Short mmCIF file of C-alpha atoms and ligand atoms in Angstrom, two decimals:
data_model
loop_
_atom_site.label_atom_id
_atom_site.label_comp_id
_atom_site.label_asym_id
_atom_site.label_seq_id
_atom_site.Cartn_x
_atom_site.Cartn_y
_atom_site.Cartn_z
CA UNK A 1 3.39 -6.24 -23.13
CA UNK A 2 -0.12 -4.69 -23.07
CA UNK A 3 -1.49 -4.89 -19.44
CA UNK A 4 -5.21 -4.62 -20.79
CA UNK A 5 -6.09 -2.08 -18.27
CA UNK A 6 -6.82 1.08 -20.48
CA UNK A 7 -9.96 2.82 -19.50
CA UNK A 8 -10.15 0.41 -16.11
CA UNK A 9 -11.05 2.30 -12.85
CA UNK A 10 -8.51 2.05 -9.93
CA UNK A 11 -9.09 3.30 -6.57
CA UNK A 12 -5.74 3.81 -5.03
CA UNK A 13 -5.66 4.54 -1.32
CA UNK A 14 -3.38 6.76 0.68
CA UNK A 15 -1.73 8.12 -2.62
CA UNK A 16 -0.59 11.83 -2.36
CA UNK A 17 3.04 10.64 -1.70
CA UNK A 18 5.22 7.67 -1.63
CA UNK A 19 4.23 4.32 -2.55
CA UNK A 20 0.59 5.08 -2.97
CA UNK A 21 1.35 7.86 -5.37
CA UNK A 22 3.86 5.74 -7.30
CA UNK A 23 1.45 2.98 -7.80
CA UNK A 24 -1.25 5.36 -9.06
CA UNK A 25 1.38 7.08 -11.72
CA UNK A 26 2.14 3.42 -12.84
CA UNK A 27 -1.74 2.48 -13.28
CA UNK A 28 -2.13 5.81 -15.11
CA UNK A 29 0.71 5.13 -17.57
CA UNK A 30 -1.21 1.90 -18.27
CA UNK A 31 -4.22 4.14 -19.13
CA UNK A 32 -6.28 3.24 -15.63
CA UNK A 33 -8.70 6.19 -14.32
CA UNK A 34 -7.86 6.79 -11.06
CA UNK A 35 -9.69 7.84 -7.80
CA UNK A 36 -7.03 8.69 -5.18
CA UNK A 37 -7.28 9.93 -1.43
CA UNK A 38 -5.04 10.98 1.42
CA UNK A 39 -5.80 13.42 4.45
CA UNK A 40 -4.02 16.43 3.40
CA UNK A 41 -5.96 17.99 0.77
CA UNK A 42 -3.19 20.35 -0.77
CA UNK A 43 -0.85 17.46 -1.18
CA UNK A 44 -3.43 15.19 -2.51
CA UNK A 45 -4.37 17.75 -5.45
CA UNK A 46 -0.72 18.35 -6.12
CA UNK A 47 -0.17 14.48 -6.63
CA UNK A 48 -3.25 14.36 -8.88
CA UNK A 49 -2.41 17.32 -10.90
CA UNK A 50 1.41 15.71 -11.50
CA UNK A 51 -0.22 12.47 -12.57
CA UNK A 52 -2.74 13.87 -14.75
CA UNK A 53 -0.17 16.46 -16.32
CA UNK A 54 2.21 13.38 -17.07
CA UNK A 55 -0.60 11.05 -18.50
CA UNK A 56 -3.70 12.74 -19.36
CA UNK A 57 -5.75 10.22 -17.46
CA UNK A 58 -9.10 11.34 -15.69
CA UNK A 59 -8.63 11.78 -11.93
CA UNK A 60 -11.00 12.00 -8.95
CA UNK A 61 -9.12 13.41 -5.60
CA UNK A 62 -11.19 12.73 -2.54
CA UNK A 63 -9.64 13.85 0.77
CA UNK A 64 -10.22 11.02 3.17
CA UNK A 65 -8.81 9.42 6.37
CA UNK A 66 -8.72 5.69 6.10
CA UNK A 67 -9.12 5.15 9.66
CA UNK A 68 -12.68 6.65 9.76
CA UNK A 69 -15.47 4.34 8.24
CA UNK A 70 -17.82 7.46 6.95
CA UNK A 71 -14.65 8.39 5.01
CA UNK A 72 -14.22 5.12 3.65
CA UNK A 73 -17.93 4.79 2.45
CA UNK A 74 -18.23 8.30 0.94
CA UNK A 75 -14.84 7.73 -0.85
CA UNK A 76 -16.03 4.48 -2.47
CA UNK A 77 -19.72 6.33 -3.17
CA UNK A 78 -18.07 9.15 -4.74
CA UNK A 79 -15.75 7.04 -6.78
CA UNK A 80 -18.71 4.83 -8.27
CA UNK A 81 -20.88 8.02 -8.86
CA UNK A 82 -17.86 9.51 -10.90
CA UNK A 83 -16.87 6.32 -12.86
CA UNK A 84 -19.78 3.90 -12.52
CA UNK A 85 -17.30 1.06 -11.56
CA UNK A 86 -14.52 0.29 -9.75
CA UNK A 87 -12.20 -2.74 -11.31
CA UNK A 88 -8.69 -2.17 -9.27
CA UNK A 89 -8.71 -1.52 -5.51
CA UNK A 90 -5.06 -0.73 -3.97
CA UNK A 91 -5.36 -0.77 -0.10
CA UNK A 92 -2.63 1.28 1.26
CA UNK A 93 -2.22 3.71 4.34
CA UNK A 94 0.36 5.24 6.47
CA UNK A 95 2.56 2.81 8.54
CA UNK A 96 2.20 2.63 12.42
CA UNK A 97 4.94 4.07 14.55
CA UNK A 98 8.21 1.75 15.44
CA UNK A 99 9.33 0.92 18.97
CA UNK A 100 9.70 -1.96 21.05
CA UNK A 101 7.04 -4.00 22.33
CA UNK A 102 6.88 -2.63 25.82
CA UNK A 103 6.59 1.28 24.63
CA UNK A 104 3.00 0.58 23.22
CA UNK A 105 -0.24 0.61 25.28
CA UNK A 106 -3.70 -0.55 23.96
CA UNK A 107 -4.83 2.61 22.53
CA UNK A 108 -1.66 2.62 20.09
CA UNK A 109 -2.27 -1.05 19.41
CA UNK A 110 -5.98 -0.26 18.27
CA UNK A 111 -4.98 2.66 16.38
CA UNK A 112 -2.54 0.33 14.20
CA UNK A 113 -5.24 -2.16 13.82
CA UNK A 114 -7.60 0.40 12.75
CA UNK A 115 -4.99 1.82 10.47
CA UNK A 116 -3.78 -0.84 8.69
CA UNK A 117 -5.94 -3.87 9.23
CA UNK A 118 -9.79 -2.40 9.79
CA UNK A 119 -9.13 -0.03 6.69
CA UNK A 120 -8.55 -2.77 4.71
CA UNK A 121 -11.57 -4.68 5.88
CA UNK A 122 -13.71 -1.71 5.16
CA UNK A 123 -12.42 -0.66 1.85
CA UNK A 124 -12.58 -4.09 0.59
CA UNK A 125 -16.21 -4.44 2.02
CA UNK A 126 -17.39 -1.50 0.48
CA UNK A 127 -15.80 -1.90 -3.13
CA UNK A 128 -16.83 -5.53 -3.26
CA UNK A 129 -20.52 -5.34 -4.46
CA UNK A 130 -19.42 -3.16 -7.35
CA UNK A 131 -16.79 -5.76 -8.49
CA UNK A 132 -19.03 -8.69 -8.20
CA UNK A 133 -21.47 -6.37 -10.44
CA UNK A 134 -18.83 -6.22 -13.36
CA UNK A 135 -17.89 -9.83 -12.64
CA UNK A 136 -14.28 -9.17 -12.38
CA UNK A 137 -11.66 -7.61 -9.96
CA UNK A 138 -8.41 -7.09 -8.70
CA UNK A 139 -7.65 -6.30 -4.94
CA UNK A 140 -4.11 -5.55 -3.88
CA UNK A 141 -2.87 -4.91 -0.34
CA UNK A 142 0.20 -3.08 0.36
CA UNK A 143 1.77 -4.77 3.51
CA UNK A 144 5.56 -4.99 4.12
CA UNK A 145 8.37 -7.03 4.04
CA UNK A 146 7.92 -7.54 7.71
CA UNK A 147 5.28 -10.30 7.04
CA UNK A 148 8.07 -12.54 5.72
CA UNK A 149 10.92 -11.40 8.14
CA UNK A 150 9.82 -9.55 11.25
CA UNK A 151 11.95 -6.47 11.53
CA UNK A 152 13.26 -5.52 15.01
CA UNK A 153 11.77 -2.32 16.35
CA UNK A 154 8.49 -2.84 14.07
CA UNK A 155 6.44 -4.74 16.51
CA UNK A 156 2.95 -3.25 15.48
CA UNK A 157 3.76 -3.42 11.61
CA UNK A 158 5.02 -7.17 12.19
CA UNK A 159 1.99 -8.02 13.88
CA UNK A 160 -0.77 -6.13 12.16
CA UNK A 161 0.40 -6.94 8.46
CA UNK A 162 0.25 -10.56 9.54
CA UNK A 163 -3.54 -9.98 9.95
CA UNK A 164 -3.89 -8.21 6.52
CA UNK A 165 -1.97 -11.42 4.81
CA UNK A 166 -4.41 -13.71 6.61
CA UNK A 167 -7.68 -11.62 5.36
CA UNK A 168 -6.10 -11.58 1.95
CA UNK A 169 -5.26 -15.54 1.72
CA UNK A 170 -8.88 -15.97 2.95
CA UNK A 171 -10.38 -13.33 0.47
CA UNK A 172 -8.48 -15.01 -2.27
CA UNK A 173 -10.32 -18.27 -1.89
CA UNK A 174 -13.83 -17.06 -1.18
CA UNK A 175 -13.73 -14.51 -4.27
CA UNK A 176 -11.95 -16.57 -6.99
CA UNK A 177 -15.25 -17.40 -8.11
CA UNK A 178 -16.36 -14.02 -8.75
CA UNK A 179 -13.28 -13.57 -11.14
CA UNK A 180 -11.50 -11.17 -8.52
CA UNK A 181 -8.15 -11.96 -7.47
CA UNK A 182 -6.69 -11.04 -3.96
CA UNK A 183 -2.84 -10.28 -3.77
CA UNK A 184 -0.43 -8.33 -1.11
CA UNK A 185 2.74 -6.83 -2.15
CA UNK A 186 5.31 -6.42 0.29
CA UNK A 187 7.51 -3.14 0.21
CA UNK A 188 11.18 -3.87 1.18
CA UNK A 189 13.31 -0.59 2.09
CA UNK A 190 11.68 1.92 -0.25
CA UNK A 191 13.06 5.78 -0.64
CA UNK A 192 9.69 7.70 0.70
CA UNK A 193 9.11 10.10 3.22
CA UNK A 194 8.29 7.17 5.60
CA UNK A 195 11.60 5.74 5.45
CA UNK A 196 13.43 9.23 6.09
CA UNK A 197 11.35 9.66 9.32
CA UNK A 198 12.32 6.19 10.34
CA UNK A 199 15.83 6.83 9.29
CA UNK A 200 15.78 10.15 11.39
CA UNK A 201 14.24 8.50 14.59
CA UNK A 202 16.73 5.88 14.56
CA UNK A 203 19.56 8.20 14.27
CA UNK A 204 18.24 10.19 17.15
CA UNK A 205 17.65 7.37 19.28
CA UNK A 206 21.24 5.85 18.68
CA UNK A 207 23.11 9.12 18.54
CA UNK A 208 24.17 8.41 15.17
CA UNK A 209 24.02 10.21 11.72
CA UNK A 210 21.26 9.54 9.19
CA UNK A 211 23.85 8.60 6.72
CA UNK A 212 25.23 6.28 8.88
CA UNK A 213 21.85 4.36 9.18
CA UNK A 214 21.06 4.46 5.68
CA UNK A 215 24.53 2.87 4.70
CA UNK A 216 23.48 0.08 7.36
CA UNK A 217 20.19 -0.51 5.73
CA UNK A 218 21.62 -0.65 2.49
CA UNK A 219 24.50 -3.09 3.16
CA UNK A 220 21.40 -5.41 4.44
CA UNK A 221 19.97 -5.48 0.95
CA UNK A 222 21.40 -7.85 -1.67
CA UNK A 223 20.82 -5.18 -4.56
CA UNK A 224 22.87 -2.46 -2.25
CA UNK A 225 20.23 0.18 -2.43
CA UNK A 226 16.80 1.00 -1.75
CA UNK A 227 14.09 0.72 -4.17
CA UNK A 228 12.70 3.54 -5.87
CA UNK A 229 8.87 3.80 -5.54
CA UNK A 230 8.22 3.50 -9.27
CA UNK A 231 9.91 0.02 -9.01
CA UNK A 232 7.16 -0.81 -6.46
CA UNK A 233 4.54 0.61 -8.45
CA UNK A 234 5.37 -1.06 -11.60
CA UNK A 235 4.97 -4.59 -9.66
CA UNK A 236 1.40 -3.45 -8.44
CA UNK A 237 0.57 -2.45 -12.07
CA UNK A 238 1.47 -5.86 -13.35
CA UNK A 239 -0.64 -7.57 -10.58
CA UNK A 240 -3.43 -5.22 -11.32
CA UNK A 241 -3.23 -6.20 -14.93
CA UNK A 242 -5.28 -8.77 -17.28
CA UNK A 243 -1.88 -10.37 -17.74
CA UNK A 244 -2.10 -11.57 -14.08
CA UNK A 245 -5.36 -13.04 -14.35
CA UNK A 246 -4.04 -16.54 -12.61
CA UNK A 247 -2.32 -14.80 -9.50
CA UNK A 248 -4.18 -14.95 -6.56
CA UNK A 249 -3.53 -15.41 -2.77
CA UNK A 250 0.11 -14.36 -3.17
CA UNK A 251 2.24 -12.47 -0.78
CA UNK A 252 4.89 -10.94 -3.23
CA UNK A 253 7.71 -9.16 -1.89
CA UNK A 254 9.90 -6.20 -3.80
CA UNK A 255 12.86 -5.92 -1.66
CA UNK A 256 15.83 -6.08 -3.68
CA UNK A 257 16.64 -9.79 -2.00
CA UNK A 258 16.50 -8.58 1.67
CA UNK A 259 14.28 -11.36 2.79
CA UNK A 260 16.34 -14.37 3.34
CA UNK A 261 13.93 -17.33 3.40
CA UNK A 262 12.87 -19.56 0.53
CA UNK A 263 8.96 -18.25 0.10
N1 NAP B 1 8.76 2.71 2.32
C1 NAP B 1 9.03 1.61 2.94
O1 NAP B 1 10.32 1.34 2.72
C2 NAP B 1 8.07 0.65 3.49
C3 NAP B 1 8.56 -0.74 3.89
C4 NAP B 1 7.49 -1.58 4.38
C5 NAP B 1 6.08 -1.20 4.19
N2 NAP B 1 5.83 -0.01 4.01
C6 NAP B 1 4.40 0.46 4.20
O2 NAP B 1 3.90 0.83 2.90
C7 NAP B 1 3.18 1.95 3.33
C8 NAP B 1 3.19 3.23 2.30
O3 NAP B 1 4.53 3.52 2.61
P1 NAP B 1 5.06 5.05 2.27
O4 NAP B 1 6.58 4.69 2.69
O5 NAP B 1 4.70 5.41 0.92
O6 NAP B 1 4.44 5.97 3.31
P2 NAP B 1 4.22 7.56 3.15
O7 NAP B 1 5.47 8.15 2.47
O8 NAP B 1 4.50 7.93 4.73
O9 NAP B 1 3.06 7.66 2.54
C9 NAP B 1 1.76 7.62 3.16
C10 NAP B 1 0.67 7.94 2.25
O10 NAP B 1 -0.58 7.42 2.69
C11 NAP B 1 -1.35 8.65 3.33
N3 NAP B 1 -2.09 8.57 4.31
C12 NAP B 1 -1.38 8.35 5.76
N4 NAP B 1 -2.11 7.85 6.68
C13 NAP B 1 -3.48 8.11 5.83
C14 NAP B 1 -4.65 8.11 6.43
N5 NAP B 1 -5.27 7.73 7.63
N6 NAP B 1 -5.97 8.05 5.51
C15 NAP B 1 -5.51 8.32 4.18
N7 NAP B 1 -4.25 8.67 3.88
C16 NAP B 1 -3.38 8.33 4.57
C17 NAP B 1 -0.33 9.79 3.31
O11 NAP B 1 -1.08 11.18 3.24
P3 NAP B 1 -1.52 12.17 4.20
O12 NAP B 1 -0.71 12.08 5.27
O13 NAP B 1 -2.18 13.47 3.84
O14 NAP B 1 -3.00 11.34 4.71
C18 NAP B 1 0.62 9.59 1.90
O15 NAP B 1 -0.17 9.92 0.80
C19 NAP B 1 2.89 2.14 4.57
O16 NAP B 1 1.71 1.41 5.23
C20 NAP B 1 4.24 1.55 5.09
O17 NAP B 1 4.28 1.58 6.38
C21 NAP B 1 6.65 0.82 3.54
#
């Protein structure tokens, strides 16, 4: 299948490792030009180099922290200055810390909102005028399986991602007339650095081995293993494609069957 995105410009946020990097790689394999960002410049440049060597696409790498409004503005401006347009926006960021409700104060709640909700608001707001100008666009938000099945110990993620989902559904209705689709893709357990950290923290808290925790997680997934980041990336690349032109306002889980509800 030809995804029809060769030469399109994709801004993939928080993309030096894990899910963001895998999404960038899959879009690059389809021939999209990339603008990438993350806070750590060395890791960002290494990721850009790896994707460029593998696919030969043109890549702009901009060190940026998505929790800072000025960084977001400059990221979008630099992307447009380099490529002239933005066709695909993939909103992503790190995840908030895990823990029980009573372990978080107002400051920690505000940080989680800033990281996952406000970053999505600001990036979308900055990119929208450029999509409206070209008369088309794809906005894809990386949220979490916790949107459809809240996880114990993930109160910040469970709560803030629901906000992103409400935002996305609202925008999908508002922006359809501009030929801009807005969707969310929900990672299930995916083998990235973040998951290794979560496993490590839980093993320490519960005085168990990391191996033990991983086996327990894998038993909860019908497919019996975590996703590889590229399996997730391929789904996002499809939603970003011309072929997904009639899909908007959905929250699509890539979870190996983890979520037990009907929709
Ligand atoms: N992996 C899973 O199983 C899973 C499941 C459900 C949901 N999710 C969610 O999916 C998203 C991606 O997860 P992941 O597993 O790929 O995470 P990850 O392995 O921790 O990678 C996070 C990426 O985001 C960048 N980043 C983090 N904070 C940033 C910031 N403030 N500004 C700009 N870049 C930032 C990191 O680079 P720098 O540190 O250099 O900035 C890195 O490139 C997270 O929101 C996570 O909670 C993941």
